[in-house]
Short mmCIF file of C-alpha atoms and ligand atoms in Angstrom, two decimals:
data_model
loop_
_atom_site.label_atom_id
_atom_site.label_comp_id
_atom_site.label_asym_id
_atom_site.label_seq_id
_atom_site.Cartn_x
_atom_site.Cartn_y
_atom_site.Cartn_z
CA UNK N 1 19.84 72.51 91.40
CA UNK N 2 23.55 71.74 91.53
CA UNK N 3 24.49 69.34 94.78
CA UNK N 4 26.53 71.81 97.43
CA UNK N 5 29.17 69.99 99.48
CA UNK N 6 28.87 70.42 103.24
CA UNK N 7 32.31 72.13 103.96
CA UNK N 8 31.02 74.24 101.52
CA UNK N 9 27.52 75.45 102.75
CA UNK N 10 28.89 75.42 106.04
CA UNK N 11 31.96 78.05 105.28
CA UNK N 12 29.96 79.96 102.81
CA UNK N 13 25.88 79.36 103.36
CA UNK N 14 23.78 82.02 104.08
CA UNK N 15 20.53 82.18 105.57
CA UNK N 16 16.84 81.62 103.05
CA UNK N 17 19.54 79.63 100.86
CA UNK N 18 17.87 76.40 99.14
CA UNK N 19 20.41 73.78 98.77
CA UNK N 20 20.76 70.19 97.81
CA UNK N 21 22.74 67.99 99.69
CA UNK N 22 24.15 64.58 99.60
CA UNK N 23 26.00 62.03 102.06
CA UNK N 24 25.45 59.29 104.48
CA UNK N 25 23.49 59.41 107.90
CA UNK N 26 26.14 59.68 111.02
CA UNK N 27 23.70 60.43 114.05
CA UNK N 28 19.44 61.16 114.41
CA UNK N 29 17.87 62.12 117.03
CA UNK N 30 14.14 61.47 117.05
CA UNK N 31 11.57 63.22 119.35
CA UNK N 32 7.85 64.04 118.75
CA UNK N 33 6.61 65.16 115.08
CA UNK N 34 10.39 65.96 114.01
CA UNK N 35 14.36 64.53 114.21
CA UNK N 36 17.71 66.09 113.72
CA UNK N 37 20.32 63.76 112.11
CA UNK N 38 23.81 64.70 111.19
CA UNK N 39 24.90 64.38 107.09
CA UNK N 40 28.65 63.76 105.93
CA UNK N 41 29.46 64.25 102.97
CA UNK N 42 33.30 63.69 103.64
CA UNK N 43 34.08 67.15 102.15
CA UNK N 44 34.41 68.54 106.04
CA UNK N 45 35.47 67.16 109.54
CA UNK N 46 31.64 68.58 110.55
CA UNK N 47 28.61 67.11 109.47
CA UNK N 48 25.36 69.18 108.81
CA UNK N 49 22.56 69.23 110.92
CA UNK N 50 19.56 68.32 109.20
CA UNK N 51 16.46 69.38 110.64
CA UNK N 52 13.70 67.10 109.15
CA UNK N 53 9.61 67.82 110.53
CA UNK N 54 6.49 65.77 109.68
CA UNK N 55 6.31 68.63 107.33
CA UNK N 56 8.19 66.32 104.96
CA UNK N 57 6.41 63.87 102.14
CA UNK N 58 6.10 60.81 103.77
CA UNK N 59 7.52 61.90 106.82
CA UNK N 60 6.39 58.38 108.56
CA UNK N 61 8.17 56.04 106.49
CA UNK N 62 11.30 58.37 105.18
CA UNK N 63 11.61 58.57 109.16
CA UNK N 64 12.50 54.87 109.72
CA UNK N 65 15.04 54.79 107.65
CA UNK N 66 17.18 57.81 108.11
CA UNK N 67 19.80 56.05 110.48
CA UNK N 68 23.34 56.12 110.49
CA UNK N 69 24.81 55.08 107.26
CA UNK N 70 22.01 56.04 105.06
CA UNK N 71 22.72 57.51 101.83
CA UNK N 72 20.44 60.09 101.73
CA UNK N 73 19.73 63.17 99.27
CA UNK N 74 17.99 66.68 101.38
CA UNK N 75 16.91 69.54 99.58
CA UNK N 76 15.70 72.72 101.96
CA UNK N 77 16.60 75.84 102.79
CA UNK N 78 19.52 76.89 104.92
CA UNK N 79 18.47 78.63 108.04
CA UNK N 80 20.60 79.83 110.89
CA UNK N 81 20.69 77.31 114.63
CA UNK N 82 19.17 77.33 117.15
CA UNK N 83 21.66 75.07 118.01
CA UNK N 84 25.04 75.07 120.19
CA UNK N 85 27.93 73.86 117.75
CA UNK N 86 26.40 75.30 114.46
CA UNK N 87 25.48 78.50 113.24
CA UNK N 88 23.53 77.49 109.55
CA UNK N 89 21.19 73.57 109.76
CA UNK N 90 19.07 72.64 106.95
CA UNK N 91 15.57 72.75 106.86
CA UNK N 92 14.38 69.76 104.68
CA UNK N 93 11.68 69.60 102.40
CA UNK N 94 12.17 66.73 100.98
CA UNK N 95 14.62 63.48 101.35
CA UNK N 96 14.97 60.79 99.14
CA UNK N 97 16.67 57.85 100.25
CA UNK N 98 19.27 56.10 98.05
CA UNK N 99 20.61 53.27 100.92
CA UNK N 100 19.29 51.79 103.86
CA UNK N 101 21.88 50.72 106.34
CA UNK N 102 20.79 47.98 109.09
CA UNK N 103 20.76 49.63 112.44
CA UNK N 104 21.77 45.99 114.38
CA UNK N 105 24.63 44.93 111.40
CA UNK N 106 26.31 48.83 110.44
CA UNK N 107 30.49 48.35 112.30
CA UNK N 108 29.70 51.69 113.03
CA UNK N 109 27.66 53.21 115.18
CA UNK N 110 28.30 55.97 118.29
CA UNK N 111 31.12 54.97 120.29
CA UNK N 112 34.11 54.74 119.70
CA UNK N 113 36.21 52.44 117.77
CA UNK N 114 39.41 51.13 118.78
CA UNK N 115 42.39 51.69 114.92
CA UNK N 116 42.79 47.79 114.85
CA UNK N 117 39.12 46.96 114.44
CA UNK N 118 38.71 49.41 112.42
CA UNK N 119 41.27 48.38 109.90
CA UNK N 120 39.15 45.50 109.74
CA UNK N 121 36.50 47.20 108.37
CA UNK N 122 38.61 49.35 106.04
CA UNK N 123 36.18 49.06 103.09
CA UNK N 124 34.01 50.99 105.69
CA UNK N 125 36.31 52.98 108.29
CA UNK N 126 36.85 56.09 105.87
CA UNK N 127 33.33 57.85 107.18
CA UNK N 128 34.23 57.52 110.70
CA UNK N 129 35.74 61.12 112.03
CA UNK N 130 39.21 60.37 112.75
CA UNK N 131 39.66 58.65 108.71
CA UNK N 132 38.51 60.90 107.37
CA UNK N 133 40.55 63.58 108.59
CA UNK N 134 43.44 61.42 107.60
CA UNK N 135 42.28 61.09 104.65
CA UNK N 136 41.42 64.44 104.07
CA UNK N 137 45.02 65.60 104.75
CA UNK N 138 46.46 62.86 102.60
CA UNK N 139 45.21 64.42 100.01
CA UNK N 140 46.41 67.89 101.01
CA UNK N 141 49.40 66.68 101.33
CA UNK N 142 49.99 65.01 98.35
CA UNK N 143 48.89 68.27 96.65
CA UNK N 144 51.28 70.34 98.36
CA UNK N 145 54.12 68.77 97.02
CA UNK N 146 52.32 68.55 93.10
CA UNK N 147 51.95 72.22 94.00
CA UNK N 148 55.84 72.72 95.77
CA UNK N 149 57.02 70.83 92.69
CA UNK N 150 55.27 72.26 89.93
CA UNK N 151 56.27 76.03 91.48
CA UNK N 152 59.97 75.37 90.92
CA UNK N 153 59.58 73.81 88.02
CA UNK N 154 60.34 70.10 89.04
CA UNK N 155 59.13 67.87 85.39
CA UNK N 156 57.27 65.05 87.48
CA UNK N 157 58.56 62.00 86.01
CA UNK N 158 56.88 58.20 86.01
CA UNK N 159 59.14 54.95 86.91
CA UNK N 160 58.53 52.17 86.35
CA UNK N 161 55.83 49.90 88.94
CA UNK N 162 57.31 46.69 87.27
CA UNK N 163 62.29 47.10 86.30
CA UNK N 164 64.91 44.30 86.56
CA UNK N 165 66.95 46.26 88.17
CA UNK N 166 67.37 46.43 92.49
CA UNK N 167 68.28 49.67 92.93
CA UNK N 168 69.08 49.21 97.09
CA UNK N 169 70.51 45.57 97.28
CA UNK N 170 68.88 45.23 100.01
CA UNK N 171 67.03 42.34 98.24
CA UNK N 172 63.79 43.19 99.86
CA UNK N 173 61.77 42.43 96.42
CA UNK N 174 59.08 41.65 95.47
CA UNK N 175 59.19 39.13 92.54
CA UNK N 176 57.40 39.70 88.96
CA UNK N 177 56.69 36.26 87.02
CA UNK N 178 53.92 34.20 85.02
CA UNK N 179 55.69 31.61 85.56
CA UNK N 180 53.71 28.88 86.58
CA UNK N 181 55.37 28.82 90.03
CA UNK N 182 54.17 24.46 90.22
CA UNK N 183 55.98 23.34 87.67
CA UNK N 184 59.15 25.88 87.30
CA UNK N 185 61.06 25.63 83.96
CA UNK N 186 64.74 24.78 85.69
CA UNK N 187 68.08 25.08 84.24
CA UNK N 188 71.00 22.28 84.26
CA UNK N 189 71.92 23.52 87.19
CA UNK N 190 68.48 22.53 88.79
CA UNK N 191 67.85 26.52 89.30
CA UNK N 192 64.53 28.17 87.61
CA UNK N 193 65.08 29.20 84.38
CA UNK N 194 63.75 32.68 84.22
CA UNK N 195 64.55 33.50 80.21
CA UNK N 196 61.24 31.01 79.76
CA UNK N 197 59.52 33.89 81.60
CA UNK N 198 57.83 36.96 80.78
CA UNK N 199 60.19 39.51 80.57
CA UNK N 200 63.63 36.83 79.77
CA UNK N 201 65.24 37.43 83.39
CA UNK N 202 63.99 38.56 86.59
CA UNK N 203 62.41 41.22 87.77
CA UNK N 204 59.98 42.79 90.60
CA UNK N 205 58.58 45.39 91.86
CA UNK N 206 60.52 48.46 92.38
CA UNK N 207 61.43 49.53 95.45
CA UNK N 208 62.56 52.54 94.68
CA UNK N 209 62.36 55.07 90.97
CA UNK N 210 65.80 56.59 91.50
CA UNK N 211 67.75 54.90 89.05
CA UNK N 212 65.78 56.31 86.75
CA UNK N 213 64.64 59.70 87.97
CA UNK N 214 68.74 60.53 87.09
CA UNK N 215 67.99 59.17 83.20
CA UNK N 216 65.19 62.11 83.16
CA UNK N 217 67.38 64.61 85.88
CA UNK N 218 70.54 64.71 83.28
CA UNK N 219 67.30 65.39 80.51
CA UNK N 220 64.91 67.88 82.38
CA UNK N 221 67.36 68.66 85.43
CA UNK N 222 65.63 69.23 87.61
CA UNK N 223 62.16 66.25 87.80
CA UNK N 224 60.82 64.11 90.78
CA UNK N 225 58.26 60.62 90.81
CA UNK N 226 55.05 60.11 93.02
CA UNK N 227 54.49 57.06 92.59
CA UNK N 228 53.35 53.46 94.91
CA UNK N 229 57.20 50.93 95.59
CA UNK N 230 56.79 48.16 97.40
CA UNK N 231 59.60 46.18 100.16
CA UNK N 232 59.37 42.36 100.65
CA UNK N 233 60.14 43.61 104.27
CA UNK N 234 58.95 41.41 106.82
CA UNK N 235 58.73 43.67 109.47
CA UNK N 236 55.81 44.41 111.05
CA UNK N 237 56.32 47.72 112.21
CA UNK N 238 54.24 51.02 112.37
CA UNK N 239 56.58 52.82 110.07
CA UNK N 240 56.78 50.05 107.35
CA UNK N 241 54.50 48.82 104.91
CA UNK N 242 54.36 46.13 101.88
CA UNK N 243 53.22 49.24 99.24
CA UNK N 244 54.23 52.81 99.80
CA UNK N 245 54.29 55.84 98.47
CA UNK N 246 57.34 57.52 97.72
CA UNK N 247 58.09 60.49 96.37
CA UNK N 248 61.50 61.15 95.13
CA UNK N 249 63.49 64.50 93.78
CA UNK N 250 66.70 64.33 91.55
CA UNK N 251 68.70 67.34 90.53
CA UNK N 252 70.89 68.26 88.42
CA UNK N 253 73.91 70.19 89.09
CA UNK N 254 72.83 70.15 92.21
CA UNK N 255 75.03 69.10 95.68
CA UNK N 256 74.07 67.61 99.48
CA UNK N 257 74.27 70.64 100.09
CA UNK N 258 71.15 71.72 98.14
CA UNK N 259 69.85 68.47 98.22
CA UNK N 260 69.59 68.90 102.12
CA UNK N 261 67.83 72.38 101.50
CA UNK N 262 65.21 71.45 99.01
CA UNK N 263 64.70 68.37 102.09
CA UNK N 264 63.85 71.02 104.61
CA UNK N 265 62.25 73.91 102.53
CA UNK N 266 60.01 70.98 100.85
CA UNK N 267 59.23 69.92 103.75
CA UNK N 268 58.25 73.17 105.54
CA UNK N 269 55.89 73.53 102.66
CA UNK N 270 53.81 70.54 103.46
CA UNK N 271 53.41 71.47 106.97
CA UNK N 272 51.90 74.88 105.60
CA UNK N 273 50.07 73.79 103.08
CA UNK N 274 48.03 71.20 105.34
CA UNK N 275 47.65 73.75 108.46
CA UNK N 276 46.72 76.33 105.92
CA UNK N 277 44.34 74.27 103.97
CA UNK N 278 42.97 71.97 106.87
CA UNK N 279 42.95 73.48 110.06
CA UNK N 280 40.09 71.42 111.42
CA UNK N 281 40.85 68.63 110.38
CA UNK N 282 44.48 69.82 112.01
CA UNK N 283 42.30 70.35 115.95
CA UNK N 284 41.10 67.41 114.86
CA UNK N 285 44.72 65.96 115.79
CA UNK N 286 45.93 68.47 117.92
CA UNK N 287 42.68 67.14 120.57
CA UNK N 288 41.94 63.49 119.94
CA UNK N 289 45.22 61.84 118.43
CA UNK N 290 48.33 63.77 119.66
CA UNK N 291 48.13 66.69 121.38
CA UNK N 292 51.62 68.06 119.81
CA UNK N 293 50.65 67.68 116.37
CA UNK N 294 49.85 71.37 115.96
CA UNK N 295 53.17 72.54 118.19
CA UNK N 296 55.48 70.53 116.06
CA UNK N 297 54.00 72.13 112.63
CA UNK N 298 54.80 74.76 113.61
CA UNK N 299 58.32 73.95 115.29
CA UNK N 300 59.01 72.69 111.15
CA UNK N 301 57.66 76.05 109.83
CA UNK N 302 59.30 78.46 111.96
CA UNK N 303 63.17 77.19 113.08
CA UNK N 304 66.24 75.84 111.07
CA UNK N 305 66.42 71.77 110.94
CA UNK N 306 69.60 71.09 112.31
CA UNK N 307 72.19 69.35 110.68
CA UNK N 308 75.31 67.64 111.94
CA UNK N 309 77.40 64.51 110.45
CA UNK N 310 77.33 61.66 110.90
CA UNK N 311 80.55 61.13 112.94
CA UNK N 312 79.08 64.33 115.19
CA UNK N 313 75.75 62.17 115.69
CA UNK N 314 77.80 59.44 116.53
CA UNK N 315 79.81 61.10 119.54
CA UNK N 316 76.26 63.19 120.66
CA UNK N 317 74.41 59.11 121.71
CA UNK N 318 77.75 58.78 122.30
CA UNK N 319 78.11 61.03 125.30
CA UNK N 320 73.67 60.86 126.09
CA UNK N 321 73.11 59.45 129.67
CA UNK N 322 70.84 57.23 128.34
CA UNK N 323 71.22 53.10 127.76
CA UNK N 324 70.77 52.79 123.97
CA UNK N 325 68.59 48.96 123.48
CA UNK N 326 71.76 48.86 120.13
CA UNK N 327 75.00 50.19 122.01
CA UNK N 328 77.11 52.95 119.77
CA UNK N 329 79.71 53.54 117.52
CA UNK N 330 81.20 55.14 114.64
CA UNK N 331 79.72 52.82 111.57
CA UNK N 332 77.09 51.38 112.99
CA UNK N 333 73.36 52.25 110.64
CA UNK N 334 71.65 54.50 113.98
CA UNK N 335 68.97 52.86 114.70
CA UNK N 336 65.32 54.73 115.40
CA UNK N 337 66.57 54.74 119.29
CA UNK N 338 68.79 56.46 118.02
CA UNK N 339 67.05 58.70 115.51
CA UNK N 340 64.54 59.80 118.13
CA UNK N 341 66.86 60.76 120.54
CA UNK N 342 68.05 62.91 118.09
CA UNK N 343 65.40 64.11 117.13
CA UNK N 344 62.98 64.73 119.62
CA UNK N 345 65.04 64.30 123.36
CA UNK N 346 68.23 66.38 121.96
CA UNK N 347 67.90 68.87 119.52
CA UNK N 348 63.96 68.64 119.93
CA UNK N 349 63.46 69.01 115.99
CA UNK N 350 64.09 67.96 112.81
CA UNK N 351 68.33 66.62 112.68
CA UNK N 352 69.92 66.17 109.19
CA UNK N 353 73.02 63.68 109.27
CA UNK N 354 74.81 63.11 106.68
CA UNK N 355 78.11 61.28 105.38
CA UNK N 356 77.00 57.93 106.92
CA UNK N 357 79.97 55.35 106.34
CA UNK N 358 79.98 54.20 102.85
CA UNK N 359 79.82 50.49 104.75
CA UNK N 360 76.65 51.04 105.56
CA UNK N 361 75.08 52.91 102.37
CA UNK N 362 74.00 52.32 98.72
CA UNK N 363 76.77 51.51 95.92
CA UNK N 364 75.35 54.75 94.14
CA UNK N 365 75.99 57.52 96.48
CA UNK N 366 78.99 59.70 95.99
CA UNK N 367 82.20 58.94 98.08
CA UNK N 368 83.53 61.83 99.94
CA UNK N 369 87.30 62.81 100.21
CA UNK N 370 89.39 60.41 102.86
CA UNK N 371 86.71 57.64 100.88
CA UNK N 372 85.55 56.85 104.71
CA UNK N 373 82.37 58.09 104.14
CA UNK N 374 79.36 59.12 101.33
CA UNK N 375 78.02 62.02 101.15
CA UNK N 376 74.66 60.62 102.00
CA UNK N 377 71.67 62.54 103.99
CA UNK N 378 68.92 60.97 105.74
CA UNK N 379 65.91 64.24 107.64
CA UNK N 380 64.96 62.54 111.29
CA UNK N 381 61.94 64.03 112.52
CA UNK N 382 60.28 63.72 116.44
CA UNK N 383 57.83 60.90 116.89
CA UNK N 384 59.16 58.75 113.27
CA UNK N 385 63.55 58.83 113.08
CA UNK N 386 63.34 58.95 109.87
CA UNK N 387 61.82 60.67 107.56
CA UNK N 388 63.74 61.92 104.08
CA UNK N 389 66.54 59.63 102.78
CA UNK N 390 68.85 61.24 100.35
CA UNK N 391 72.66 62.11 98.22
CA UNK N 392 74.48 63.05 96.52
CA UNK N 393 74.99 60.46 93.68
CA UNK N 394 78.40 59.18 92.14
CA UNK N 395 79.39 60.85 88.92
CA UNK N 396 82.70 59.96 88.51
CA UNK N 397 82.80 57.00 86.10
CA UNK N 398 85.59 55.73 87.26
CA UNK N 399 84.99 55.44 90.88
CA UNK N 400 81.28 54.34 90.35
CA UNK N 401 82.56 51.79 88.63
CA UNK N 402 84.62 50.03 91.86
CA UNK N 403 81.94 51.00 94.24
CA UNK N 404 79.56 48.86 92.27
CA UNK N 405 82.23 46.01 92.11
CA UNK N 406 83.19 46.56 95.97
CA UNK N 407 79.40 46.73 96.71
CA UNK N 408 78.70 42.99 94.92
CA UNK N 409 76.06 44.86 92.58
CA UNK N 410 75.41 43.01 88.84
CA UNK N 411 77.44 45.85 86.68
CA UNK N 412 75.83 44.13 83.99
CA UNK N 413 72.40 45.35 84.51
CA UNK N 414 73.51 48.54 84.86
CA UNK N 415 75.50 49.71 82.21
CA UNK N 416 72.48 51.97 81.18
CA UNK N 417 72.60 53.71 84.36
CA UNK N 418 76.89 53.59 83.92
CA UNK N 419 76.27 55.29 80.37
CA UNK N 420 74.64 59.05 82.45
CA UNK N 421 78.43 59.06 83.66
CA UNK N 422 79.96 58.87 80.52
CA UNK N 423 78.35 61.36 78.18
CA UNK N 424 77.88 64.02 79.72
CA UNK N 425 77.47 63.60 83.72
CA UNK N 426 77.08 66.48 86.92
CA UNK N 427 76.97 66.56 89.89
CA UNK N 428 73.23 65.59 90.77
CA UNK N 429 71.43 64.75 94.42
CA UNK N 430 68.01 63.84 95.22
CA UNK N 431 66.05 62.31 98.20
CA UNK N 432 63.22 59.91 99.10
CA UNK N 433 60.37 60.65 100.81
CA UNK N 434 58.05 58.04 102.66
CA UNK N 435 54.65 59.96 101.70
CA UNK N 436 53.00 57.69 104.28
CA UNK N 437 55.21 58.88 107.09
CA UNK N 438 54.36 62.31 106.55
CA UNK N 439 51.12 61.78 107.07
CA UNK N 440 51.80 59.94 109.98
CA UNK N 441 54.05 62.97 110.67
CA UNK N 442 51.49 65.35 109.83
CA UNK N 443 48.35 64.29 111.58
CA UNK N 444 50.57 62.02 114.77
CA UNK N 445 49.11 58.42 113.61
CA UNK N 446 50.82 56.40 115.96
CA UNK N 447 50.37 53.54 113.33
CA UNK N 448 51.26 54.18 109.27
CA UNK N 449 48.20 51.07 108.09
CA UNK N 450 46.05 54.31 109.22
CA UNK N 451 46.82 56.69 107.07
CA UNK N 452 46.50 54.48 103.45
CA UNK N 453 43.21 53.37 102.27
CA UNK N 454 44.48 49.98 102.21
CA UNK N 455 47.85 48.68 104.13
CA UNK N 456 49.06 46.29 102.64
CA UNK N 457 51.67 44.34 105.60
CA UNK N 458 53.16 40.92 106.04
CA UNK N 459 49.75 38.21 105.66
CA UNK N 460 47.45 41.06 105.20
CA UNK N 461 46.13 41.83 101.63
CA UNK N 462 42.66 42.29 102.37
CA UNK N 463 40.29 44.78 100.94
P1 LIG J 1 64.08 51.86 107.35
O1 LIG J 1 65.06 52.46 107.60
O2 LIG J 1 63.24 52.80 107.97
O3 LIG J 1 63.38 51.36 107.17
P2 LIG J 1 65.06 52.97 104.83
O4 LIG J 1 66.25 53.15 105.46
O5 LIG J 1 64.48 51.43 104.28
O6 LIG J 1 63.92 53.12 106.10
P3 LIG J 1 65.13 54.03 102.33
O7 LIG J 1 65.31 52.89 101.79
O8 LIG J 1 66.40 55.15 102.43
O9 LIG J 1 64.65 53.45 103.47
O10 LIG J 1 63.77 55.04 101.43
C1 LIG J 1 63.66 56.03 101.32
C2 LIG J 1 62.07 56.86 102.38
O11 LIG J 1 61.16 55.59 102.21
C3 LIG J 1 61.99 56.36 104.16
O12 LIG J 1 62.49 57.33 104.24
C4 LIG J 1 60.91 56.18 104.44
O13 LIG J 1 60.50 57.42 104.75
C5 LIG J 1 60.16 55.49 103.51
N1 LIG J 1 60.14 53.71 104.02
C6 LIG J 1 61.08 53.22 103.82
N2 LIG J 1 60.78 51.36 103.75
C7 LIG J 1 59.56 52.32 104.05
C8 LIG J 1 57.81 51.17 104.62
N3 LIG J 1 58.34 49.73 104.55
N4 LIG J 1 56.90 51.78 104.28
C9 LIG J 1 56.17 53.43 104.55
N5 LIG J 1 57.37 54.07 103.63
C10 LIG J 1 58.89 53.43 103.91
MN1 LIG J 2 64.28 49.67 105.77
#
């Protein structure tokens, strides 16, 4: 007989059906001659209540081994439950113990653990209610993302993880090398001689797949990347990881407005999909993690995002009767406190801010008329701040060359990127969405380290 998933049994199981389940014991309550255990197989927040009584073979030895954390297989019959909290339970006919778990040392006892502690046992924490729910929602977000783009005819493209171009020019790069670090080859100037390195020049872990996505958009029109990106930013915040996943759609024949429309439709789609596919998990977050997540999700799905220019945003911030740590004036990069004020307090919903000063944005963003601003846009969300950053790209060769010079980029490295403007250039636009930020936003989890299975942050690469 095929093993059934607990989620399926809880939803579709009928009394008198015989089933087999496999999973991990969450709790056990022993009474005279019988016991209740809850078995969780990761398919849903709720486990299945299993009743064991002394009619099953080897009851006395088995019951000693059915402890929190143990892995077991149960065959039996579904029966209506007498207890509160579930309508169906499993009456065991036989139990197989796969692996015992020592009661004394198993770190996940029934009490509540702090997320800090759980991070120290990331190899076990997925078996808790909260992290279980997080990773199911994470999976649903990923599915929603692919489904959204595939339904719209976007092609999923795979940008390289190792690259020789620093897309943002931000300098938060991890170097990739196979040189002997204890005996580095040096040139006459005393600098590291990268010509002897694996790629014959400096190479890095990618910070963004955008430039390559632009290449592919110039052949397939609408494309997206969805993969890991890396930033060696030494910022210990609750919103930054050294390794995170990014989604980067890129559209040919598209301007900034089309880009904003896509971003809004996209976020709405993800939220709707997760609410529909993970209702239990979402209710759990709303009850235990952040009492506003369901209302926020509703707000996102049902309201139009606010759209303002950077100039307007600065005006609003200057007028705000609130003291900011970083003073506001035209030209500054908006800080998290500013972003959150706009989204959380002023508009109380996501806000798309566009047309930022060119000095604070990347070289590839399209220069606006008047040449003070570029066609960039950020989507700011309540509780999170920036969740999406995007722009219309500079498609004019002469302007792009000028911008590369102004920003001190190395145009030799970008010859292929410039070629796109030489051969069949078109207006195009795209954005980057931090995948973990979405999961954080969805679930209300305050620390980004708790929405990725194995977080990579400064001084931390365990597991
Ligand atoms: P921030 O100001 O929050 O550091 P950024 O301006 O550096 O963001 P972009 O370079 O525009 O971000 O990257 C695109 C998206 O990737 C961001 O909108 C954000 O959602 C996400 N992101 C950026 N850096 C990180 C990080 N270190 N960890 C997780 N997500 C990130
Ligand atoms: Mn950053």
